[in-house]
């Protein structure tokens, strides 16, 4: 992956509970800013997690419909790659979950996004940083709200 943005947060929950929230793509509009809807297009037969999904993004001036392909590694990692987009030309990312052994989990999120319109790299990285930080805070709030 080329230039990317990365950040992490500690959540007071085990990895399996956090990954269950991440895997519940249709619920993203309830906690992920800018996501208007998510449609799961295909599921993996072995674990029932999403393989492909279509997202409708409506974040102020940025509107797009795009599709992501997912690769799950148990409750420790999930990555995705853009397979189709109107405005987006790339959206590669991953959540890496690390059990801290004390009931908390460190969630690391990395993201690389590219768009069809020309954009200075510094501005693109700043936009990625906002997306990553907002997603991590939303994920933490969602996991906390669901309890154990």
Short mmCIF file of N, CA, C and O in Angstrom, two decimals:
data_model
loop_
_atom_site.label_atom_id
_atom_site.label_comp_id
_atom_site.label_asym_id
_atom_site.label_seq_id
_atom_site.Cartn_x
_atom_site.Cartn_y
_atom_site.Cartn_z
N UNK A 1 0.85 -1.18 0.00
CA UNK A 1 0.00 0.00 0.00
C UNK A 1 0.90 1.24 0.00
O UNK A 1 1.90 1.28 0.70
N UNK A 2 0.54 2.21 -0.76
CA UNK A 2 1.33 3.45 -0.85
C UNK A 2 1.15 4.25 0.43
O UNK A 2 1.08 3.69 1.51
N UNK A 3 1.08 5.58 0.30
CA UNK A 3 0.87 6.42 1.49
C UNK A 3 -0.40 6.00 2.18
O UNK A 3 -1.41 5.73 1.54
N UNK A 4 -0.33 5.96 3.50
CA UNK A 4 -1.50 5.58 4.26
C UNK A 4 -1.52 6.34 5.58
O UNK A 4 -0.52 6.89 6.00
N UNK A 5 -2.67 6.34 6.20
CA UNK A 5 -2.85 6.96 7.50
C UNK A 5 -3.15 5.85 8.49
O UNK A 5 -3.86 4.90 8.17
N UNK A 6 -2.59 5.99 9.69
CA UNK A 6 -2.75 4.94 10.69
C UNK A 6 -2.95 5.58 12.06
O UNK A 6 -2.35 6.59 12.38
N UNK A 7 -3.83 4.95 12.85
CA UNK A 7 -4.08 5.42 14.21
C UNK A 7 -4.61 4.24 15.01
O UNK A 7 -4.97 3.21 14.45
N UNK A 8 -4.63 4.39 16.34
CA UNK A 8 -5.15 3.31 17.17
C UNK A 8 -5.88 3.86 18.38
O UNK A 8 -5.75 5.04 18.72
N UNK A 9 -6.66 2.97 19.01
CA UNK A 9 -7.44 3.31 20.19
C UNK A 9 -7.55 2.05 21.05
O UNK A 9 -7.51 0.94 20.52
N UNK A 10 -7.66 2.24 22.35
CA UNK A 10 -7.87 1.11 23.26
C UNK A 10 -9.35 1.07 23.63
O UNK A 10 -9.92 2.10 24.03
N UNK A 11 -9.95 -0.12 23.49
CA UNK A 11 -11.37 -0.30 23.79
C UNK A 11 -11.49 -1.34 24.90
O UNK A 11 -10.81 -2.37 24.87
N UNK A 12 -12.36 -1.04 25.85
CA UNK A 12 -12.56 -1.92 27.01
C UNK A 12 -13.50 -3.06 26.64
O UNK A 12 -14.67 -3.08 27.03
N UNK A 13 -12.97 -4.00 25.84
CA UNK A 13 -13.74 -5.17 25.38
C UNK A 13 -12.77 -6.16 24.76
O UNK A 13 -11.71 -5.77 24.29
N UNK A 14 -13.16 -7.44 24.73
CA UNK A 14 -12.30 -8.44 24.09
C UNK A 14 -12.37 -8.31 22.56
O UNK A 14 -13.36 -7.80 22.02
N UNK A 15 -11.35 -8.82 21.86
CA UNK A 15 -11.33 -8.72 20.39
C UNK A 15 -12.57 -9.28 19.71
O UNK A 15 -13.07 -8.68 18.76
N UNK A 16 -13.10 -10.40 20.19
CA UNK A 16 -14.26 -11.02 19.53
C UNK A 16 -15.47 -10.09 19.54
O UNK A 16 -16.21 -10.02 18.55
N UNK A 17 -15.68 -9.36 20.63
CA UNK A 17 -16.82 -8.45 20.70
C UNK A 17 -16.64 -7.26 19.75
O UNK A 17 -17.60 -6.83 19.10
N UNK A 18 -15.42 -6.78 19.66
CA UNK A 18 -15.14 -5.65 18.76
C UNK A 18 -15.27 -6.10 17.31
O UNK A 18 -15.88 -5.41 16.49
N UNK A 19 -14.74 -7.28 16.99
CA UNK A 19 -14.81 -7.77 15.61
C UNK A 19 -16.26 -8.04 15.21
O UNK A 19 -16.62 -7.84 14.05
N UNK A 20 -17.11 -8.43 16.15
CA UNK A 20 -18.52 -8.63 15.84
C UNK A 20 -19.17 -7.31 15.41
O UNK A 20 -20.00 -7.29 14.49
N UNK A 21 -18.78 -6.21 16.04
CA UNK A 21 -19.30 -4.89 15.65
C UNK A 21 -18.77 -4.50 14.26
O UNK A 21 -19.51 -4.03 13.41
N UNK A 22 -17.47 -4.74 14.03
CA UNK A 22 -16.87 -4.43 12.74
C UNK A 22 -17.53 -5.24 11.63
O UNK A 22 -17.79 -4.73 10.54
N UNK A 23 -17.84 -6.51 11.90
CA UNK A 23 -18.41 -7.40 10.89
C UNK A 23 -19.89 -7.12 10.61
O UNK A 23 -20.41 -7.56 9.58
N UNK A 24 -20.55 -6.37 11.47
CA UNK A 24 -21.97 -6.05 11.28
C UNK A 24 -22.09 -4.83 10.37
O UNK A 24 -22.51 -3.75 10.79
N UNK A 25 -21.72 -5.01 9.11
CA UNK A 25 -21.69 -3.90 8.16
C UNK A 25 -23.03 -3.16 8.02
O UNK A 25 -23.04 -1.93 7.96
N UNK A 26 -24.18 -3.86 7.97
CA UNK A 26 -25.44 -3.14 7.81
C UNK A 26 -25.74 -2.15 8.94
O UNK A 26 -26.52 -1.22 8.76
N UNK A 27 -25.09 -2.31 10.10
CA UNK A 27 -25.31 -1.39 11.21
C UNK A 27 -24.41 -0.16 11.15
O UNK A 27 -24.57 0.77 11.95
N UNK A 28 -23.47 -0.09 10.20
CA UNK A 28 -22.55 1.05 10.13
C UNK A 28 -23.24 2.42 10.10
O UNK A 28 -22.77 3.35 10.74
N UNK A 29 -24.36 2.57 9.38
CA UNK A 29 -25.01 3.90 9.39
C UNK A 29 -25.40 4.37 10.80
O UNK A 29 -25.55 5.57 11.02
N UNK A 30 -25.55 3.44 11.74
CA UNK A 30 -25.92 3.80 13.11
C UNK A 30 -24.77 4.41 13.89
O UNK A 30 -24.99 5.11 14.87
N UNK A 31 -23.53 4.14 13.47
CA UNK A 31 -22.40 4.63 14.26
C UNK A 31 -21.23 5.21 13.45
O UNK A 31 -20.33 5.81 14.01
N UNK A 32 -21.25 5.04 12.15
CA UNK A 32 -20.14 5.52 11.32
C UNK A 32 -20.58 6.74 10.52
O UNK A 32 -21.40 6.63 9.60
N UNK A 33 -20.03 7.90 10.87
CA UNK A 33 -20.41 9.16 10.22
C UNK A 33 -20.24 9.10 8.71
O UNK A 33 -19.21 8.64 8.22
N UNK A 34 -21.23 9.54 8.00
CA UNK A 34 -21.16 9.65 6.56
C UNK A 34 -21.66 8.43 5.80
O UNK A 34 -21.94 8.51 4.61
N UNK A 35 -21.76 7.28 6.46
CA UNK A 35 -22.25 6.08 5.79
C UNK A 35 -23.78 6.10 5.83
O UNK A 35 -24.38 6.02 6.88
N UNK A 36 -24.40 6.24 4.65
CA UNK A 36 -25.86 6.31 4.57
C UNK A 36 -26.49 4.92 4.56
O UNK A 36 -27.54 4.71 5.15
N UNK A 37 -25.84 3.97 3.87
CA UNK A 37 -26.36 2.60 3.85
C UNK A 37 -25.26 1.63 3.45
O UNK A 37 -24.29 2.01 2.80
N UNK A 38 -25.47 0.37 3.84
CA UNK A 38 -24.55 -0.71 3.49
C UNK A 38 -25.38 -1.92 3.08
O UNK A 38 -26.31 -2.31 3.80
N UNK A 39 -25.04 -2.50 1.95
CA UNK A 39 -25.69 -3.72 1.48
C UNK A 39 -24.63 -4.80 1.34
O UNK A 39 -23.65 -4.61 0.61
N UNK A 40 -24.80 -5.89 2.07
CA UNK A 40 -23.87 -7.01 1.94
C UNK A 40 -24.23 -7.75 0.65
O UNK A 40 -25.37 -8.17 0.47
N UNK A 41 -23.26 -7.90 -0.25
CA UNK A 41 -23.48 -8.53 -1.54
C UNK A 41 -23.16 -10.02 -1.55
O UNK A 41 -23.74 -10.78 -2.32
N UNK A 42 -22.22 -10.42 -0.69
CA UNK A 42 -21.83 -11.84 -0.60
C UNK A 42 -21.26 -12.10 0.78
O UNK A 42 -20.67 -11.20 1.40
N UNK A 43 -21.46 -13.34 1.26
CA UNK A 43 -20.96 -13.74 2.57
C UNK A 43 -20.01 -14.93 2.41
O UNK A 43 -20.17 -15.71 1.48
N UNK A 44 -19.07 -15.03 3.34
CA UNK A 44 -18.23 -16.23 3.39
C UNK A 44 -19.04 -17.35 4.03
O UNK A 44 -19.68 -17.14 5.05
N UNK A 45 -18.99 -18.52 3.43
CA UNK A 45 -19.77 -19.65 3.95
C UNK A 45 -19.24 -20.17 5.28
O UNK A 45 -20.01 -20.61 6.13
N UNK A 46 -17.91 -20.11 5.47
CA UNK A 46 -17.33 -20.71 6.67
C UNK A 46 -17.67 -19.97 7.96
O UNK A 46 -17.92 -20.60 8.98
N UNK A 47 -17.72 -18.63 7.92
CA UNK A 47 -17.99 -17.89 9.17
C UNK A 47 -19.16 -16.92 9.06
O UNK A 47 -19.50 -16.25 10.04
N UNK A 48 -19.77 -16.80 7.89
CA UNK A 48 -20.92 -15.93 7.72
C UNK A 48 -20.61 -14.45 7.72
O UNK A 48 -21.51 -13.61 7.77
N UNK A 49 -19.32 -14.12 7.63
CA UNK A 49 -18.95 -12.70 7.59
C UNK A 49 -19.02 -12.18 6.15
O UNK A 49 -18.92 -12.95 5.20
N UNK A 50 -19.19 -10.86 6.01
CA UNK A 50 -19.30 -10.28 4.67
C UNK A 50 -18.04 -10.50 3.83
O UNK A 50 -16.92 -10.34 4.33
N UNK A 51 -18.24 -10.87 2.57
CA UNK A 51 -17.13 -11.01 1.62
C UNK A 51 -17.07 -9.75 0.73
O UNK A 51 -15.99 -9.25 0.44
N UNK A 52 -18.25 -9.27 0.33
CA UNK A 52 -18.35 -8.07 -0.51
C UNK A 52 -19.53 -7.24 -0.03
O UNK A 52 -20.56 -7.79 0.35
N UNK A 53 -19.35 -5.91 -0.09
CA UNK A 53 -20.44 -5.03 0.36
C UNK A 53 -20.43 -3.73 -0.44
O UNK A 53 -19.38 -3.27 -0.90
N UNK A 54 -21.63 -3.16 -0.60
CA UNK A 54 -21.79 -1.88 -1.28
C UNK A 54 -22.13 -0.82 -0.21
O UNK A 54 -23.04 -1.01 0.60
N UNK A 55 -21.40 0.27 -0.25
CA UNK A 55 -21.59 1.38 0.68
C UNK A 55 -22.10 2.59 -0.07
O UNK A 55 -21.67 2.86 -1.19
N UNK A 56 -23.01 3.33 0.56
CA UNK A 56 -23.43 4.63 0.06
C UNK A 56 -22.91 5.66 1.05
O UNK A 56 -23.28 5.63 2.23
N UNK A 57 -22.01 6.50 0.56
CA UNK A 57 -21.38 7.53 1.37
C UNK A 57 -22.05 8.86 1.09
O UNK A 57 -22.22 9.25 -0.07
N UNK A 58 -22.46 9.55 2.15
CA UNK A 58 -23.05 10.88 2.03
C UNK A 58 -22.48 11.72 3.15
O UNK A 58 -23.04 11.81 4.23
N UNK A 59 -21.32 12.30 2.87
CA UNK A 59 -20.62 13.07 3.89
C UNK A 59 -20.45 14.51 3.40
O UNK A 59 -19.39 14.89 2.88
N UNK A 60 -21.52 15.27 3.50
CA UNK A 60 -21.47 16.66 3.05
C UNK A 60 -21.25 16.75 1.56
O UNK A 60 -22.05 16.25 0.77
N UNK A 61 -20.10 17.32 1.16
CA UNK A 61 -19.80 17.51 -0.25
C UNK A 61 -19.38 16.20 -0.93
O UNK A 61 -19.40 16.10 -2.14
N UNK A 62 -18.99 15.22 -0.14
CA UNK A 62 -18.53 13.96 -0.70
C UNK A 62 -19.66 12.94 -0.68
O UNK A 62 -20.16 12.55 0.36
N UNK A 63 -20.05 12.52 -1.89
CA UNK A 63 -21.08 11.51 -2.05
C UNK A 63 -20.54 10.46 -3.01
O UNK A 63 -19.96 10.80 -4.04
N UNK A 64 -20.72 9.19 -2.68
CA UNK A 64 -20.23 8.14 -3.56
C UNK A 64 -20.93 6.83 -3.21
O UNK A 64 -21.44 6.66 -2.11
N UNK A 65 -20.96 5.94 -4.18
CA UNK A 65 -21.37 4.56 -3.96
C UNK A 65 -20.18 3.73 -4.36
O UNK A 65 -19.63 3.90 -5.45
N UNK A 66 -19.75 2.85 -3.45
CA UNK A 66 -18.56 2.05 -3.72
C UNK A 66 -18.72 0.66 -3.14
O UNK A 66 -19.57 0.42 -2.29
N UNK A 67 -17.89 -0.27 -3.64
CA UNK A 67 -17.93 -1.64 -3.17
C UNK A 67 -16.56 -2.06 -2.66
O UNK A 67 -15.53 -1.69 -3.24
N UNK A 68 -16.59 -2.82 -1.56
CA UNK A 68 -15.36 -3.31 -0.94
C UNK A 68 -15.38 -4.83 -0.87
O UNK A 68 -16.43 -5.43 -0.67
N UNK A 69 -14.20 -5.41 -1.02
CA UNK A 69 -14.01 -6.85 -0.85
C UNK A 69 -13.25 -7.05 0.46
O UNK A 69 -12.22 -6.39 0.69
N UNK A 70 -13.74 -7.95 1.32
CA UNK A 70 -13.18 -8.15 2.66
C UNK A 70 -12.38 -9.44 2.78
O UNK A 70 -12.71 -10.45 2.14
N UNK A 71 -11.36 -9.41 3.63
CA UNK A 71 -10.56 -10.58 3.97
C UNK A 71 -10.44 -10.62 5.49
O UNK A 71 -9.84 -9.72 6.09
N UNK A 72 -11.04 -11.64 6.12
CA UNK A 72 -11.09 -11.77 7.57
C UNK A 72 -10.05 -12.76 8.07
O UNK A 72 -9.86 -13.81 7.47
N UNK A 73 -9.41 -12.44 9.19
CA UNK A 73 -8.46 -13.35 9.83
C UNK A 73 -8.89 -13.51 11.29
O UNK A 73 -8.39 -12.84 12.19
N UNK A 74 -9.90 -14.38 11.48
CA UNK A 74 -10.42 -14.63 12.83
C UNK A 74 -10.91 -13.35 13.48
O UNK A 74 -11.56 -12.52 12.83
N UNK A 75 -10.59 -13.19 14.77
CA UNK A 75 -10.98 -11.98 15.50
C UNK A 75 -9.80 -11.03 15.66
O UNK A 75 -9.85 -10.12 16.48
N UNK A 76 -8.74 -11.24 14.86
CA UNK A 76 -7.57 -10.39 15.03
C UNK A 76 -7.37 -9.36 13.92
O UNK A 76 -6.77 -8.31 14.15
N UNK A 77 -7.90 -9.63 12.71
CA UNK A 77 -7.63 -8.71 11.61
C UNK A 77 -8.69 -8.82 10.53
O UNK A 77 -9.17 -9.90 10.21
N UNK A 78 -9.01 -7.69 9.93
CA UNK A 78 -9.83 -7.64 8.73
C UNK A 78 -9.23 -6.57 7.82
O UNK A 78 -8.82 -5.51 8.28
N UNK A 79 -9.17 -6.88 6.54
CA UNK A 79 -8.70 -5.89 5.58
C UNK A 79 -9.71 -5.81 4.44
O UNK A 79 -10.53 -6.71 4.25
N UNK A 80 -9.66 -4.72 3.70
CA UNK A 80 -10.58 -4.54 2.58
C UNK A 80 -9.90 -3.79 1.46
O UNK A 80 -8.93 -3.07 1.66
N UNK A 81 -10.46 -4.00 0.26
CA UNK A 81 -9.95 -3.36 -0.96
C UNK A 81 -11.14 -2.90 -1.78
O UNK A 81 -12.14 -3.62 -1.90
N UNK A 82 -11.02 -1.72 -2.36
CA UNK A 82 -12.05 -1.19 -3.24
C UNK A 82 -12.12 -2.01 -4.52
O UNK A 82 -11.09 -2.27 -5.15
N UNK A 83 -13.33 -2.44 -4.89
CA UNK A 83 -13.51 -3.15 -6.15
C UNK A 83 -14.29 -2.32 -7.16
O UNK A 83 -14.22 -2.58 -8.36
N UNK A 84 -15.05 -1.33 -6.67
CA UNK A 84 -15.84 -0.48 -7.55
C UNK A 84 -16.15 0.82 -6.84
O UNK A 84 -16.47 0.81 -5.65
N UNK A 85 -16.05 1.94 -7.56
CA UNK A 85 -16.40 3.22 -6.97
C UNK A 85 -16.68 4.24 -8.05
O UNK A 85 -16.15 4.13 -9.16
N UNK A 86 -17.50 5.22 -7.73
CA UNK A 86 -17.78 6.29 -8.67
C UNK A 86 -16.71 7.38 -8.56
O UNK A 86 -16.05 7.70 -9.54
N UNK A 87 -16.52 7.89 -7.35
CA UNK A 87 -15.53 8.94 -7.13
C UNK A 87 -14.22 8.36 -6.61
O UNK A 87 -13.15 8.86 -6.92
N UNK A 88 -14.31 7.30 -5.80
CA UNK A 88 -13.12 6.67 -5.25
C UNK A 88 -12.43 5.80 -6.29
O UNK A 88 -13.08 5.10 -7.05
N UNK A 89 -11.09 5.87 -6.33
CA UNK A 89 -10.32 4.99 -7.20
C UNK A 89 -9.54 3.97 -6.37
O UNK A 89 -9.05 2.98 -6.90
N UNK A 90 -9.42 4.22 -5.07
CA UNK A 90 -8.77 3.26 -4.16
C UNK A 90 -9.28 3.51 -2.75
O UNK A 90 -9.50 4.67 -2.36
N UNK A 91 -9.48 2.42 -2.01
CA UNK A 91 -9.78 2.50 -0.59
C UNK A 91 -9.34 1.16 0.00
O UNK A 91 -10.05 0.18 -0.06
N UNK A 92 -8.11 1.17 0.46
CA UNK A 92 -7.54 -0.03 1.06
C UNK A 92 -7.32 0.24 2.54
O UNK A 92 -6.79 1.29 2.91
N UNK A 93 -7.73 -0.70 3.37
CA UNK A 93 -7.57 -0.48 4.80
C UNK A 93 -7.62 -1.76 5.58
O UNK A 93 -7.83 -2.85 5.03
N UNK A 94 -7.40 -1.62 6.90
CA UNK A 94 -7.44 -2.79 7.78
C UNK A 94 -7.64 -2.36 9.22
O UNK A 94 -7.18 -1.28 9.63
N UNK A 95 -8.32 -3.20 9.96
CA UNK A 95 -8.37 -3.13 11.42
C UNK A 95 -7.52 -4.29 11.94
O UNK A 95 -7.73 -5.43 11.52
N UNK A 96 -6.59 -4.00 12.83
CA UNK A 96 -5.78 -5.03 13.50
C UNK A 96 -6.12 -4.94 14.98
O UNK A 96 -5.97 -3.88 15.59
N UNK A 97 -6.60 -6.04 15.57
CA UNK A 97 -6.98 -6.07 16.98
C UNK A 97 -5.95 -6.85 17.79
O UNK A 97 -5.59 -7.97 17.41
N UNK A 98 -5.49 -6.25 18.88
CA UNK A 98 -4.51 -6.88 19.75
C UNK A 98 -5.06 -6.96 21.16
O UNK A 98 -5.36 -5.93 21.77
N UNK A 99 -5.21 -8.18 21.67
CA UNK A 99 -5.69 -8.41 23.03
C UNK A 99 -4.60 -7.97 24.01
O UNK A 99 -3.48 -8.46 23.96
N UNK A 100 -4.93 -7.03 24.90
CA UNK A 100 -3.95 -6.52 25.85
C UNK A 100 -3.83 -7.38 27.11
O UNK A 100 -3.03 -7.09 27.98
N UNK A 101 -4.66 -8.43 27.22
CA UNK A 101 -4.57 -9.35 28.34
C UNK A 101 -5.20 -8.85 29.62
O UNK A 101 -5.12 -9.50 30.66
N UNK A 102 -5.84 -7.69 29.57
CA UNK A 102 -6.46 -7.12 30.77
C UNK A 102 -7.93 -6.76 30.53
O UNK A 102 -8.51 -5.93 31.21
N UNK A 103 -8.52 -7.40 29.51
CA UNK A 103 -9.92 -7.11 29.18
C UNK A 103 -10.06 -6.00 28.17
O UNK A 103 -11.17 -5.68 27.74
N UNK A 104 -8.94 -5.38 27.78
CA UNK A 104 -8.98 -4.32 26.77
C UNK A 104 -8.31 -4.80 25.49
O UNK A 104 -7.54 -5.76 25.50
N UNK A 105 -8.62 -4.13 24.40
CA UNK A 105 -8.06 -4.46 23.10
C UNK A 105 -7.57 -3.18 22.43
O UNK A 105 -8.27 -2.17 22.45
N UNK A 106 -6.38 -3.24 21.86
CA UNK A 106 -5.88 -2.12 21.06
C UNK A 106 -6.32 -2.36 19.62
O UNK A 106 -6.06 -3.42 19.04
N UNK A 107 -7.03 -1.38 19.08
CA UNK A 107 -7.51 -1.46 17.70
C UNK A 107 -6.68 -0.50 16.86
O UNK A 107 -6.68 0.70 17.10
N UNK A 108 -5.95 -1.05 15.90
CA UNK A 108 -5.15 -0.24 14.99
C UNK A 108 -5.89 -0.20 13.65
O UNK A 108 -6.33 -1.24 13.16
N UNK A 109 -6.03 0.99 13.09
CA UNK A 109 -6.75 1.18 11.83
C UNK A 109 -5.83 1.89 10.87
O UNK A 109 -5.27 2.92 11.19
N UNK A 110 -5.66 1.31 9.69
CA UNK A 110 -4.88 1.97 8.64
C UNK A 110 -5.74 2.11 7.40
O UNK A 110 -6.58 1.25 7.12
N UNK A 111 -5.54 3.19 6.67
CA UNK A 111 -6.39 3.49 5.52
C UNK A 111 -5.61 4.26 4.47
O UNK A 111 -4.81 5.14 4.79
N UNK A 112 -5.85 3.90 3.23
CA UNK A 112 -5.32 4.63 2.09
C UNK A 112 -6.46 4.84 1.11
O UNK A 112 -7.11 3.88 0.70
N UNK A 113 -6.70 6.09 0.76
CA UNK A 113 -7.81 6.43 -0.12
C UNK A 113 -7.29 7.25 -1.30
O UNK A 113 -6.39 8.07 -1.13
N UNK A 114 -7.85 7.02 -2.47
CA UNK A 114 -7.54 7.87 -3.61
C UNK A 114 -8.85 8.17 -4.33
O UNK A 114 -9.77 7.36 -4.33
N UNK A 115 -8.91 9.36 -4.93
CA UNK A 115 -10.12 9.81 -5.61
C UNK A 115 -9.80 10.23 -7.03
O UNK A 115 -8.64 10.48 -7.36
N UNK A 116 -10.84 10.29 -7.86
CA UNK A 116 -10.66 10.64 -9.27
C UNK A 116 -10.23 12.09 -9.47
O UNK A 116 -9.53 12.39 -10.41
N UNK A 117 -10.67 12.97 -8.57
CA UNK A 117 -10.30 14.38 -8.72
C UNK A 117 -8.89 14.59 -8.17
O UNK A 117 -8.50 13.96 -7.19
N UNK A 118 -8.09 15.44 -8.82
CA UNK A 118 -6.74 15.68 -8.31
C UNK A 118 -6.79 16.29 -6.91
O UNK A 118 -7.61 17.17 -6.63
N UNK A 119 -5.93 15.79 -6.04
CA UNK A 119 -5.91 16.28 -4.67
C UNK A 119 -4.46 16.25 -4.16
O UNK A 119 -3.77 15.25 -4.35
N UNK A 120 -4.03 17.33 -3.55
CA UNK A 120 -2.69 17.39 -2.98
C UNK A 120 -2.56 16.32 -1.90
O UNK A 120 -3.47 16.14 -1.09
N UNK A 121 -1.44 15.62 -1.90
CA UNK A 121 -1.21 14.54 -0.95
C UNK A 121 -1.45 14.92 0.49
O UNK A 121 -2.03 14.16 1.26
N UNK A 122 -1.02 16.12 0.88
CA UNK A 122 -1.18 16.58 2.26
C UNK A 122 -2.67 16.68 2.63
O UNK A 122 -3.07 16.30 3.72
N UNK A 123 -3.47 17.17 1.70
CA UNK A 123 -4.92 17.32 1.95
C UNK A 123 -5.56 15.94 2.03
O UNK A 123 -6.43 15.68 2.87
N UNK A 124 -5.12 15.02 1.15
CA UNK A 124 -5.65 13.66 1.16
C UNK A 124 -5.33 12.97 2.49
O UNK A 124 -6.19 12.33 3.09
N UNK A 125 -4.11 13.10 2.98
CA UNK A 125 -3.72 12.50 4.27
C UNK A 125 -4.54 13.09 5.41
O UNK A 125 -4.95 12.38 6.32
N UNK A 126 -4.80 14.40 5.34
CA UNK A 126 -5.60 15.03 6.40
C UNK A 126 -7.02 14.47 6.38
O UNK A 126 -7.60 14.19 7.43
N UNK A 127 -7.58 14.28 5.20
CA UNK A 127 -8.93 13.70 5.08
C UNK A 127 -8.93 12.27 5.61
O UNK A 127 -9.85 11.87 6.33
N UNK A 128 -7.89 11.49 5.28
CA UNK A 128 -7.79 10.13 5.80
C UNK A 128 -7.72 10.13 7.32
O UNK A 128 -8.36 9.32 7.98
N UNK A 129 -6.95 11.07 7.88
CA UNK A 129 -6.79 11.15 9.34
C UNK A 129 -8.15 11.41 10.00
O UNK A 129 -8.48 10.78 11.01
N UNK A 130 -8.94 12.29 9.43
CA UNK A 130 -10.28 12.57 9.97
C UNK A 130 -11.14 11.31 9.89
O UNK A 130 -11.83 10.96 10.85
N UNK A 131 -11.09 10.61 8.76
CA UNK A 131 -11.88 9.38 8.59
C UNK A 131 -11.46 8.34 9.61
O UNK A 131 -12.30 7.74 10.29
N UNK A 132 -10.15 8.12 9.75
CA UNK A 132 -9.63 7.10 10.67
C UNK A 132 -10.00 7.43 12.11
O UNK A 132 -10.52 6.58 12.85
N UNK A 133 -9.74 8.66 12.54
CA UNK A 133 -10.02 9.05 13.92
C UNK A 133 -11.52 8.99 14.23
O UNK A 133 -11.92 8.52 15.30
N UNK A 134 -12.34 9.44 13.30
CA UNK A 134 -13.79 9.41 13.48
C UNK A 134 -14.28 7.96 13.56
O UNK A 134 -15.13 7.62 14.40
N UNK A 135 -13.74 7.09 12.70
CA UNK A 135 -14.15 5.69 12.70
C UNK A 135 -13.77 5.01 14.01
O UNK A 135 -14.57 4.25 14.58
N UNK A 136 -12.56 5.26 14.51
CA UNK A 136 -12.13 4.63 15.76
C UNK A 136 -12.99 5.10 16.94
O UNK A 136 -13.40 4.29 17.77
N UNK A 137 -13.28 6.39 17.00
CA UNK A 137 -14.13 6.92 18.08
C UNK A 137 -15.54 6.34 17.98
O UNK A 137 -16.16 5.98 18.98
N UNK A 138 -16.07 6.25 16.74
CA UNK A 138 -17.40 5.68 16.54
C UNK A 138 -17.45 4.21 16.92
O UNK A 138 -18.41 3.75 17.55
N UNK A 139 -16.39 3.47 16.56
CA UNK A 139 -16.31 2.04 16.91
C UNK A 139 -16.29 1.87 18.42
O UNK A 139 -17.02 1.05 18.97
N UNK A 140 -15.48 2.64 19.11
CA UNK A 140 -15.39 2.57 20.57
C UNK A 140 -16.75 2.87 21.21
O UNK A 140 -17.22 2.14 22.09
N UNK A 141 -17.39 3.93 20.74
CA UNK A 141 -18.69 4.32 21.29
C UNK A 141 -19.73 3.22 21.05
O UNK A 141 -20.51 2.89 21.94
N UNK A 142 -19.70 2.61 19.85
CA UNK A 142 -20.65 1.55 19.52
C UNK A 142 -20.42 0.31 20.40
O UNK A 142 -21.39 -0.25 20.96
N UNK A 143 -19.16 -0.10 20.54
CA UNK A 143 -18.86 -1.28 21.38
C UNK A 143 -19.27 -1.01 22.82
O UNK A 143 -19.89 -1.85 23.47
N UNK A 144 -18.93 0.19 23.33
CA UNK A 144 -19.29 0.55 24.71
C UNK A 144 -20.81 0.53 24.90
O UNK A 144 -21.31 0.08 25.93
N UNK A 145 -21.56 1.01 23.90
CA UNK A 145 -23.02 1.11 24.02
C UNK A 145 -23.68 -0.27 24.03
O UNK A 145 -24.78 -0.43 24.59
N UNK A 146 -23.05 -1.26 23.40
CA UNK A 146 -23.64 -2.59 23.33
C UNK A 146 -23.35 -3.41 24.58
O UNK A 146 -24.01 -4.41 24.83
N UNK A 147 -22.34 -2.98 25.37
CA UNK A 147 -22.02 -3.69 26.60
C UNK A 147 -21.53 -5.09 26.34
O UNK A 147 -21.21 -5.46 25.20
N UNK A 148 -21.47 -5.90 27.38
CA UNK A 148 -20.91 -7.25 27.23
C UNK A 148 -21.96 -8.30 26.98
O UNK A 148 -23.11 -8.14 27.04
#
